[in-house]
mmCIF file with all atom_site columns, C-alpha atoms in Angstrom:
data_model
loop_
_atom_site.group_PDB
_atom_site.id
_atom_site.type_symbol
_atom_site.label_atom_id
_atom_site.label_alt_id
_atom_site.label_comp_id
_atom_site.label_asym_id
_atom_site.label_entity_id
_atom_site.label_seq_id
_atom_site.pdbx_PDB_ins_code
_atom_site.Cartn_x
_atom_site.Cartn_y
_atom_site.Cartn_z
_atom_site.occupancy
_atom_site.B_iso_or_equiv
_atom_site.pdbx_formal_charge
_atom_site.auth_seq_id
_atom_site.auth_comp_id
_atom_site.auth_asym_id
_atom_site.auth_atom_id
_atom_site.pdbx_PDB_model_num
ATOM 1   C CA . MET A 1 1   ? 37.051 -3.873  3.748   1.00 94.00 ? 29  MET A CA 1
ATOM 2   C CA . GLU A 1 2   ? 34.949 -6.083  5.996   1.00 97.00 ? 30  GLU A CA 1
ATOM 3   C CA . ILE A 1 3   ? 31.308 -6.025  4.946   1.00 98.00 ? 31  ILE A CA 1
ATOM 4   C CA . LEU A 1 4   ? 28.109 -7.667  6.142   1.00 98.00 ? 32  LEU A CA 1
ATOM 5   C CA . ALA A 1 5   ? 25.592 -7.978  3.302   1.00 98.00 ? 33  ALA A CA 1
ATOM 6   C CA . ASP A 1 6   ? 21.986 -8.103  4.422   1.00 98.00 ? 34  ASP A CA 1
ATOM 7   C CA . GLU A 1 7   ? 19.842 -11.008 3.262   1.00 97.00 ? 35  GLU A CA 1
ATOM 8   C CA . ASN A 1 8   ? 18.104 -8.834  0.646   1.00 97.00 ? 36  ASN A CA 1
ATOM 9   C CA . ILE A 1 9   ? 21.354 -8.155  -1.227  1.00 97.00 ? 37  ILE A CA 1
ATOM 10  C CA . LYS A 1 10  ? 21.471 -10.536 -4.201  1.00 95.00 ? 38  LYS A CA 1
ATOM 11  C CA . GLU A 1 11  ? 24.402 -12.742 -5.097  1.00 96.00 ? 39  GLU A CA 1
ATOM 12  C CA . GLU A 1 12  ? 25.849 -10.591 -7.904  1.00 96.00 ? 40  GLU A CA 1
ATOM 13  C CA . PRO A 1 13  ? 26.869 -7.668  -5.650  1.00 96.00 ? 41  PRO A CA 1
ATOM 14  C CA . VAL A 1 14  ? 28.209 -10.053 -2.987  1.00 97.00 ? 42  VAL A CA 1
ATOM 15  C CA . TYR A 1 15  ? 30.313 -11.971 -5.510  1.00 96.00 ? 43  TYR A CA 1
ATOM 16  C CA . ALA A 1 16  ? 31.543 -8.750  -7.155  1.00 95.00 ? 44  ALA A CA 1
ATOM 17  C CA . LEU A 1 17  ? 32.712 -7.386  -3.804  1.00 96.00 ? 45  LEU A CA 1
ATOM 18  C CA . ARG A 1 18  ? 34.445 -10.657 -2.969  1.00 96.00 ? 46  ARG A CA 1
ATOM 19  C CA . ARG A 1 19  ? 36.218 -10.653 -6.355  1.00 94.00 ? 47  ARG A CA 1
ATOM 20  C CA . GLU A 1 20  ? 37.533 -7.199  -5.516  1.00 93.00 ? 48  GLU A CA 1
ATOM 21  C CA . GLY A 1 21  ? 39.093 -8.618  -2.354  1.00 94.00 ? 49  GLY A CA 1
ATOM 22  C CA . HIS A 1 22  ? 36.556 -7.527  0.249   1.00 96.00 ? 50  HIS A CA 1
ATOM 23  C CA . ASP A 1 23  ? 35.770 -9.835  3.161   1.00 98.00 ? 51  ASP A CA 1
ATOM 24  C CA . VAL A 1 24  ? 32.009 -10.173 2.722   1.00 98.00 ? 52  VAL A CA 1
ATOM 25  C CA . ALA A 1 25  ? 29.843 -12.117 5.160   1.00 98.00 ? 53  ALA A CA 1
ATOM 26  C CA . TRP A 1 26  ? 26.339 -12.630 3.826   1.00 98.00 ? 54  TRP A CA 1
ATOM 27  C CA . ILE A 1 27  ? 23.251 -13.094 5.979   1.00 98.00 ? 55  ILE A CA 1
ATOM 28  C CA . ARG A 1 28  ? 21.608 -15.187 3.266   1.00 97.00 ? 56  ARG A CA 1
ATOM 29  C CA . GLU A 1 29  ? 24.436 -17.749 3.556   1.00 97.00 ? 57  GLU A CA 1
ATOM 30  C CA . ASP A 1 30  ? 24.785 -18.109 7.297   1.00 94.00 ? 58  ASP A CA 1
ATOM 31  C CA . SER A 1 31  ? 21.755 -16.611 9.102   1.00 94.00 ? 59  SER A CA 1
ATOM 32  C CA . PRO A 1 32  ? 18.736 -16.397 6.781   1.00 94.00 ? 60  PRO A CA 1
ATOM 33  C CA . ARG A 1 33  ? 15.520 -14.898 8.159   1.00 95.00 ? 61  ARG A CA 1
ATOM 34  C CA . VAL A 1 34  ? 17.236 -13.441 11.213  1.00 97.00 ? 62  VAL A CA 1
ATOM 35  C CA . ASP A 1 35  ? 15.774 -10.253 12.712  1.00 97.00 ? 63  ASP A CA 1
ATOM 36  C CA . ASP A 1 36  ? 17.241 -6.927  11.536  1.00 97.00 ? 64  ASP A CA 1
ATOM 37  C CA . ARG A 1 37  ? 18.250 -6.042  15.102  1.00 97.00 ? 65  ARG A CA 1
ATOM 38  C CA . ILE A 1 38  ? 20.431 -9.147  15.219  1.00 97.00 ? 66  ILE A CA 1
ATOM 39  C CA . VAL A 1 39  ? 21.939 -8.311  11.826  1.00 98.00 ? 67  VAL A CA 1
ATOM 40  C CA . LEU A 1 40  ? 22.838 -4.814  13.013  1.00 97.00 ? 68  LEU A CA 1
ATOM 41  C CA . ALA A 1 41  ? 24.249 -6.163  16.281  1.00 97.00 ? 69  ALA A CA 1
ATOM 42  C CA . ARG A 1 42  ? 26.382 -8.640  14.343  1.00 98.00 ? 70  ARG A CA 1
ATOM 43  C CA . ALA A 1 43  ? 27.732 -5.920  12.054  1.00 98.00 ? 71  ALA A CA 1
ATOM 44  C CA . GLU A 1 44  ? 28.562 -3.884  15.136  1.00 97.00 ? 72  GLU A CA 1
ATOM 45  C CA . ALA A 1 45  ? 30.203 -6.805  16.998  1.00 97.00 ? 73  ALA A CA 1
ATOM 46  C CA . GLU A 1 46  ? 32.293 -7.816  13.973  1.00 97.00 ? 74  GLU A CA 1
ATOM 47  C CA . ASN A 1 47  ? 32.995 -4.194  12.965  1.00 97.00 ? 75  ASN A CA 1
ATOM 48  C CA . ARG A 1 48  ? 31.648 -4.828  9.463   1.00 98.00 ? 76  ARG A CA 1
ATOM 49  C CA . LEU A 1 49  ? 30.029 -2.233  7.248   1.00 98.00 ? 77  LEU A CA 1
ATOM 50  C CA . LEU A 1 50  ? 26.387 -3.250  6.821   1.00 98.00 ? 78  LEU A CA 1
ATOM 51  C CA . ILE A 1 51  ? 25.019 -2.951  3.280   1.00 98.00 ? 79  ILE A CA 1
ATOM 52  C CA . THR A 1 52  ? 21.301 -3.327  2.659   1.00 98.00 ? 80  THR A CA 1
ATOM 53  C CA . TYR A 1 53  ? 18.280 -2.432  0.526   1.00 97.00 ? 81  TYR A CA 1
ATOM 54  C CA . ASP A 1 54  ? 16.099 -2.351  3.680   1.00 97.00 ? 82  ASP A CA 1
ATOM 55  C CA . LYS A 1 55  ? 14.949 1.126   4.742   1.00 96.00 ? 83  LYS A CA 1
ATOM 56  C CA . GLY A 1 56  ? 13.969 -0.283  8.147   1.00 96.00 ? 84  GLY A CA 1
ATOM 57  C CA . TYR A 1 57  ? 17.555 0.086   9.358   1.00 97.00 ? 85  TYR A CA 1
ATOM 58  C CA . GLY A 1 58  ? 17.052 3.843   9.411   1.00 95.00 ? 86  GLY A CA 1
ATOM 59  C CA . LYS A 1 59  ? 14.358 3.374   12.027  1.00 96.00 ? 87  LYS A CA 1
ATOM 60  C CA . LEU A 1 60  ? 16.613 1.107   14.097  1.00 96.00 ? 88  LEU A CA 1
ATOM 61  C CA . VAL A 1 61  ? 19.487 3.590   13.991  1.00 95.00 ? 89  VAL A CA 1
ATOM 62  C CA . PHE A 1 62  ? 17.668 6.912   14.268  1.00 95.00 ? 90  PHE A CA 1
ATOM 63  C CA . GLU A 1 63  ? 14.458 6.163   16.165  1.00 95.00 ? 91  GLU A CA 1
ATOM 64  C CA . GLU A 1 64  ? 15.491 3.225   18.331  1.00 94.00 ? 92  GLU A CA 1
ATOM 65  C CA . ARG A 1 65  ? 19.064 4.516   18.603  1.00 94.00 ? 93  ARG A CA 1
ATOM 66  C CA . LEU A 1 66  ? 20.660 1.098   18.242  1.00 95.00 ? 94  LEU A CA 1
ATOM 67  C CA . PRO A 1 67  ? 24.461 1.198   17.990  1.00 92.00 ? 95  PRO A CA 1
ATOM 68  C CA . ALA A 1 68  ? 25.732 1.445   14.433  1.00 94.00 ? 96  ALA A CA 1
ATOM 69  C CA . SER A 1 69  ? 29.294 2.711   14.607  1.00 95.00 ? 97  SER A CA 1
ATOM 70  C CA . CYS A 1 70  ? 30.131 -0.062  12.122  1.00 96.00 ? 98  CYS A CA 1
ATOM 71  C CA . GLY A 1 71  ? 28.444 2.042   9.439   1.00 97.00 ? 99  GLY A CA 1
ATOM 72  C CA . VAL A 1 72  ? 25.329 1.317   7.405   1.00 98.00 ? 100 VAL A CA 1
ATOM 73  C CA . VAL A 1 73  ? 24.868 1.914   3.679   1.00 98.00 ? 101 VAL A CA 1
ATOM 74  C CA . LEU A 1 74  ? 21.328 1.783   2.343   1.00 97.00 ? 102 LEU A CA 1
ATOM 75  C CA . PHE A 1 75  ? 21.286 1.345   -1.436  1.00 97.00 ? 103 PHE A CA 1
ATOM 76  C CA . THR A 1 76  ? 18.147 2.328   -3.322  1.00 95.00 ? 104 THR A CA 1
ATOM 77  C CA . PHE A 1 77  ? 17.425 2.176   -7.025  1.00 92.00 ? 105 PHE A CA 1
ATOM 78  C CA . SER A 1 78  ? 14.797 3.944   -9.059  1.00 88.00 ? 106 SER A CA 1
ATOM 79  C CA . GLY A 1 79  ? 14.070 2.182   -12.294 1.00 82.00 ? 107 GLY A CA 1
ATOM 80  C CA . GLU A 1 80  ? 15.052 -1.412  -12.919 1.00 83.00 ? 108 GLU A CA 1
ATOM 81  C CA . PRO A 1 81  ? 18.797 -1.922  -13.287 1.00 88.00 ? 109 PRO A CA 1
ATOM 82  C CA . SER A 1 82  ? 19.947 -5.487  -13.848 1.00 89.00 ? 110 SER A CA 1
ATOM 83  C CA . GLN A 1 83  ? 21.608 -7.377  -11.021 1.00 90.00 ? 111 GLN A CA 1
ATOM 84  C CA . GLU A 1 84  ? 24.917 -7.010  -12.867 1.00 92.00 ? 112 GLU A CA 1
ATOM 85  C CA . GLU A 1 85  ? 24.443 -3.228  -13.017 1.00 92.00 ? 113 GLU A CA 1
ATOM 86  C CA . ARG A 1 86  ? 23.576 -3.158  -9.324  1.00 93.00 ? 114 ARG A CA 1
ATOM 87  C CA . ALA A 1 87  ? 26.710 -5.170  -8.571  1.00 95.00 ? 115 ALA A CA 1
ATOM 88  C CA . GLN A 1 88  ? 28.915 -2.742  -10.503 1.00 94.00 ? 116 GLN A CA 1
ATOM 89  C CA . LEU A 1 89  ? 27.335 0.299   -8.880  1.00 94.00 ? 117 LEU A CA 1
ATOM 90  C CA . ILE A 1 90  ? 27.565 -1.070  -5.343  1.00 96.00 ? 118 ILE A CA 1
ATOM 91  C CA . ALA A 1 91  ? 31.167 -2.217  -5.811  1.00 94.00 ? 119 ALA A CA 1
ATOM 92  C CA . GLY A 1 92  ? 32.055 1.151   -7.328  1.00 94.00 ? 120 GLY A CA 1
ATOM 93  C CA . ALA A 1 93  ? 30.435 3.107   -4.514  1.00 95.00 ? 121 ALA A CA 1
ATOM 94  C CA . LEU A 1 94  ? 32.191 1.064   -1.844  1.00 94.00 ? 122 LEU A CA 1
ATOM 95  C CA . SER A 1 95  ? 35.559 1.470   -3.552  1.00 90.00 ? 123 SER A CA 1
ATOM 96  C CA . ALA A 1 96  ? 35.365 5.243   -3.058  1.00 89.00 ? 124 ALA A CA 1
ATOM 97  C CA . ASP A 1 97  ? 37.737 6.694   -0.502  1.00 88.00 ? 125 ASP A CA 1
ATOM 98  C CA . ILE A 1 98  ? 35.031 7.400   2.065   1.00 90.00 ? 126 ILE A CA 1
ATOM 99  C CA . GLN A 1 99  ? 34.972 6.952   5.819   1.00 91.00 ? 127 GLN A CA 1
ATOM 100 C CA . TRP A 1 100 ? 32.047 4.539   6.220   1.00 94.00 ? 128 TRP A CA 1
ATOM 101 C CA . GLN A 1 101 ? 32.254 3.910   9.953   1.00 94.00 ? 129 GLN A CA 1
ATOM 102 C CA . ARG A 1 102 ? 29.974 5.897   12.223  1.00 94.00 ? 130 ARG A CA 1
ATOM 103 C CA . MET A 1 103 ? 27.851 6.864   9.208   1.00 94.00 ? 131 MET A CA 1
ATOM 104 C CA . PHE A 1 104 ? 24.422 5.961   7.938   1.00 96.00 ? 132 PHE A CA 1
ATOM 105 C CA . ARG A 1 105 ? 24.446 6.687   4.248   1.00 96.00 ? 133 ARG A CA 1
ATOM 106 C CA . LYS A 1 106 ? 21.710 6.355   1.701   1.00 96.00 ? 134 LYS A CA 1
ATOM 107 C CA . ILE A 1 107 ? 22.960 6.020   -1.851  1.00 95.00 ? 135 ILE A CA 1
ATOM 108 C CA . THR A 1 108 ? 20.352 6.235   -4.594  1.00 95.00 ? 136 THR A CA 1
ATOM 109 C CA . PHE A 1 109 ? 20.979 5.280   -8.202  1.00 94.00 ? 137 PHE A CA 1
ATOM 110 C CA . LYS A 1 110 ? 18.437 6.544   -10.727 1.00 90.00 ? 138 LYS A CA 1
ATOM 111 C CA . PHE A 1 111 ? 17.666 4.723   -13.941 1.00 79.00 ? 139 PHE A CA 1
ATOM 112 C CA . SER A 1 112 ? 15.222 5.803   -16.606 1.00 72.00 ? 140 SER A CA 1
ATOM 113 C CA . VAL A 1 113 ? 13.310 3.524   -18.904 1.00 63.00 ? 141 VAL A CA 1
ATOM 114 C CA . PRO A 1 114 ? 15.072 3.276   -22.296 1.00 63.00 ? 142 PRO A CA 1
ATOM 115 C CA . TYR A 1 115 ? 13.352 5.355   -24.926 1.00 60.00 ? 143 TYR A CA 1
ATOM 116 C CA . ASN A 1 116 ? 13.070 3.877   -28.386 1.00 61.00 ? 144 ASN A CA 1
ATOM 117 C CA . LEU A 1 117 ? 13.649 6.693   -30.847 1.00 59.00 ? 145 LEU A CA 1
ATOM 118 C CA . GLY A 1 118 ? 12.251 4.591   -33.703 1.00 61.00 ? 146 GLY A CA 1
ATOM 119 C CA . HIS A 1 119 ? 8.660  4.733   -32.467 1.00 55.00 ? 147 HIS A CA 1
ATOM 120 C CA . ARG A 1 120 ? 6.283  7.628   -32.179 1.00 55.00 ? 148 ARG A CA 1
ATOM 121 C CA . ILE A 1 121 ? 4.441  8.217   -28.957 1.00 52.00 ? 149 ILE A CA 1
#
């Protein structure tokens, strides 16, 4: 799969996707600090699935109606998973047999704080 990782995606998910054989271009490597509109236009021009943690892409797609037939996946996390956990979850989600093009999908992973059974509250 051809993917464009937004600048806010950390290195662990990018490297995990590359290890799995995906062609991942990463804004942080080749166009840091570029405007989100340009990122979306690049994903569209290169027909790459855009992955991001930035909720602002929803506004660009739904309110400003910018083209996004490339597909956009917004990953959100509640709790504080490690970067390695995020990498595994993102890679796992993108390996699913799903039609990503022409879709804006929000995928939320929920983590709870570990509870220590040895202490009383």
